[in-house]
Amino acid sequence: METRFQFIIPEGSIVKTLGVPATAESPEIPRRTYPARKYLTDLVRNDLKAHVRLPKKDFDDFLVTTNTFQQKLRMESAAEGELSPFFKKKW
């Protein structure tokens, strides 16, 4: 079940991650900012082990291909969350 996600991320864009308040079981995770392009590629390559096609020179479109249901769910979450300003379409 292959699903593709397209993101348009201009050079220099920033992503703000959501913080997580402290609980009795875990410490607080503060909000952080990251370069959006690096955040997307690290998420896809390192966390999901999926494929991301980087944009050609002078273009801003990233194409992420997921192969498993778990990868698809995580990318949908990112597309609706921290990467929502850059999300273009899914097919």
PDB file of C-alpha atoms in Angstrom:
ATOM      1  CA  MET A   1       0.000   0.000   0.000  1.00  0.00           C
ATOM      2  CA  GLU A   2       2.091   2.876  -1.317  1.00  0.00           C
ATOM      3  CA  THR A   3       1.074   6.405  -0.356  1.00  0.00           C
ATOM      4  CA  ARG A   4       2.735   9.616  -1.491  1.00  0.00           C
ATOM      5  CA  PHE A   5       2.836  12.990   0.213  1.00  0.00           C
ATOM      6  CA  GLN A   6       3.969  16.218  -1.429  1.00  0.00           C
ATOM      7  CA  PHE A   7       5.418  19.100   0.556  1.00  0.00           C
ATOM      8  CA  ILE A   8       6.460  22.507  -0.783  1.00  0.00           C
ATOM      9  CA  ILE A   9       9.186  23.783   1.545  1.00  0.00           C
ATOM     10  CA  PRO A  10      10.956  27.016   0.541  1.00  0.00           C
ATOM     11  CA  GLU A  11      14.624  27.371   1.494  1.00  0.00           C
ATOM     12  CA  GLY A  12      15.013  28.822   4.991  1.00  0.00           C
ATOM     13  CA  SER A  13      11.598  27.684   6.292  1.00  0.00           C
ATOM     14  CA  ILE A  14      11.279  26.842   9.997  1.00  0.00           C
ATOM     15  CA  VAL A  15       9.206  24.159  11.797  1.00  0.00           C
ATOM     16  CA  LYS A  16       8.094  24.539  15.414  1.00  0.00           C
ATOM     17  CA  THR A  17       7.541  21.249  17.181  1.00  0.00           C
ATOM     18  CA  LEU A  18       4.808  20.907  19.746  1.00  0.00           C
ATOM     19  CA  GLY A  19       6.014  20.706  23.316  1.00  0.00           C
ATOM     20  CA  VAL A  20       4.853  18.043  25.742  1.00  0.00           C
ATOM     21  CA  PRO A  21       4.142  19.055  29.341  1.00  0.00           C
ATOM     22  CA  ALA A  22       5.775  17.158  32.159  1.00  0.00           C
ATOM     23  CA  THR A  23       3.911  14.290  33.771  1.00  0.00           C
ATOM     24  CA  ALA A  24       4.652  12.092  36.764  1.00  0.00           C
ATOM     25  CA  GLU A  25       6.231   9.531  34.401  1.00  0.00           C
ATOM     26  CA  SER A  26       8.198  11.790  32.053  1.00  0.00           C
ATOM     27  CA  PRO A  27       9.920  15.181  32.016  1.00  0.00           C
ATOM     28  CA  GLU A  28       8.757  18.116  29.928  1.00  0.00           C
ATOM     29  CA  ILE A  29       9.727  18.179  26.243  1.00  0.00           C
ATOM     30  CA  PRO A  30      10.064  21.854  25.292  1.00  0.00           C
ATOM     31  CA  ARG A  31       8.959  23.402  21.998  1.00  0.00           C
ATOM     32  CA  ARG A  32      11.805  23.647  19.537  1.00  0.00           C
ATOM     33  CA  THR A  33      12.424  25.116  16.114  1.00  0.00           C
ATOM     34  CA  TYR A  34      14.194  23.294  13.296  1.00  0.00           C
ATOM     35  CA  PRO A  35      14.961  24.012   9.649  1.00  0.00           C
ATOM     36  CA  ALA A  36      11.895  22.549   7.892  1.00  0.00           C
ATOM     37  CA  ARG A  37      13.786  20.767   5.115  1.00  0.00           C
ATOM     38  CA  LYS A  38      16.117  19.006   7.547  1.00  0.00           C
ATOM     39  CA  TYR A  39      13.226  18.131   9.878  1.00  0.00           C
ATOM     40  CA  LEU A  40      11.301  16.444   7.042  1.00  0.00           C
ATOM     41  CA  THR A  41      14.269  14.485   5.690  1.00  0.00           C
ATOM     42  CA  ASP A  42      15.353  13.366   9.184  1.00  0.00           C
ATOM     43  CA  LEU A  43      11.792  12.304  10.044  1.00  0.00           C
ATOM     44  CA  VAL A  44      11.371  10.288   6.861  1.00  0.00           C
ATOM     45  CA  ARG A  45      14.834   8.736   6.619  1.00  0.00           C
ATOM     46  CA  ASN A  46      15.707   8.138  10.272  1.00  0.00           C
ATOM     47  CA  ASP A  47      12.381   7.668  12.073  1.00  0.00           C
ATOM     48  CA  LEU A  48      10.166   6.134   9.391  1.00  0.00           C
ATOM     49  CA  LYS A  49      12.767   4.431   7.186  1.00  0.00           C
ATOM     50  CA  ALA A  50      10.737   5.615   4.194  1.00  0.00           C
ATOM     51  CA  HIS A  51      11.827   7.325   0.965  1.00  0.00           C
ATOM     52  CA  VAL A  52      11.993  11.063   0.305  1.00  0.00           C
ATOM     53  CA  ARG A  53      12.771  12.551  -3.096  1.00  0.00           C
ATOM     54  CA  LEU A  54      14.607  15.820  -2.657  1.00  0.00           C
ATOM     55  CA  PRO A  55      13.803  18.774  -4.917  1.00  0.00           C
ATOM     56  CA  LYS A  56      15.825  19.503  -8.014  1.00  0.00           C
ATOM     57  CA  LYS A  57      17.886  22.679  -8.081  1.00  0.00           C
ATOM     58  CA  ASP A  58      15.803  25.858  -7.735  1.00  0.00           C
ATOM     59  CA  PHE A  59      12.643  23.914  -6.766  1.00  0.00           C
ATOM     60  CA  ASP A  60      10.986  23.423  -3.371  1.00  0.00           C
ATOM     61  CA  ASP A  61       8.928  20.221  -3.758  1.00  0.00           C
ATOM     62  CA  PHE A  62       9.634  17.164  -1.622  1.00  0.00           C
ATOM     63  CA  LEU A  63       7.929  13.849  -2.390  1.00  0.00           C
ATOM     64  CA  VAL A  64       7.644  11.296   0.433  1.00  0.00           C
ATOM     65  CA  THR A  65       6.718   7.682  -0.381  1.00  0.00           C
ATOM     66  CA  THR A  66       5.435   5.446   2.420  1.00  0.00           C
ATOM     67  CA  ASN A  67       4.979   1.689   2.078  1.00  0.00           C
ATOM     68  CA  THR A  68       3.443   0.621   5.390  1.00  0.00           C
ATOM     69  CA  PHE A  69       0.323   1.619   7.270  1.00  0.00           C
ATOM     70  CA  GLN A  70       2.434   2.814  10.237  1.00  0.00           C
ATOM     71  CA  GLN A  71       4.527   5.110   8.008  1.00  0.00           C
ATOM     72  CA  LYS A  72       1.353   6.464   6.419  1.00  0.00           C
ATOM     73  CA  LEU A  73      -0.202   7.265   9.803  1.00  0.00           C
ATOM     74  CA  ARG A  74       2.918   9.088  10.996  1.00  0.00           C
ATOM     75  CA  MET A  75       3.165  11.135   7.804  1.00  0.00           C
ATOM     76  CA  GLU A  76      -0.546  12.035   8.002  1.00  0.00           C
ATOM     77  CA  SER A  77       0.058  13.194  11.571  1.00  0.00           C
ATOM     78  CA  ALA A  78       3.049  15.321  10.505  1.00  0.00           C
ATOM     79  CA  ALA A  79       1.139  16.713   7.495  1.00  0.00           C
ATOM     80  CA  GLU A  80      -1.705  17.826   9.786  1.00  0.00           C
ATOM     81  CA  GLY A  81       0.638  18.982  12.558  1.00  0.00           C
ATOM     82  CA  GLU A  82       4.087  20.502  12.458  1.00  0.00           C
ATOM     83  CA  LEU A  83       4.461  20.332   8.648  1.00  0.00           C
ATOM     84  CA  SER A  84       0.924  21.540   7.830  1.00  0.00           C
ATOM     85  CA  PRO A  85       2.022  24.930   6.390  1.00  0.00           C
ATOM     86  CA  PHE A  86       4.046  23.057   3.762  1.00  0.00           C
ATOM     87  CA  PHE A  87       1.726  20.112   2.984  1.00  0.00           C
ATOM     88  CA  LYS A  88       0.382  20.189  -0.580  1.00  0.00           C
ATOM     89  CA  LYS A  89      -1.359  16.887  -1.363  1.00  0.00           C
ATOM     90  CA  LYS A  90      -1.574  13.143  -0.734  1.00  0.00           C
ATOM     91  CA  TRP A  91      -2.347  10.358  -3.187  1.00  0.00           C
TER      92      TRP A  91
END
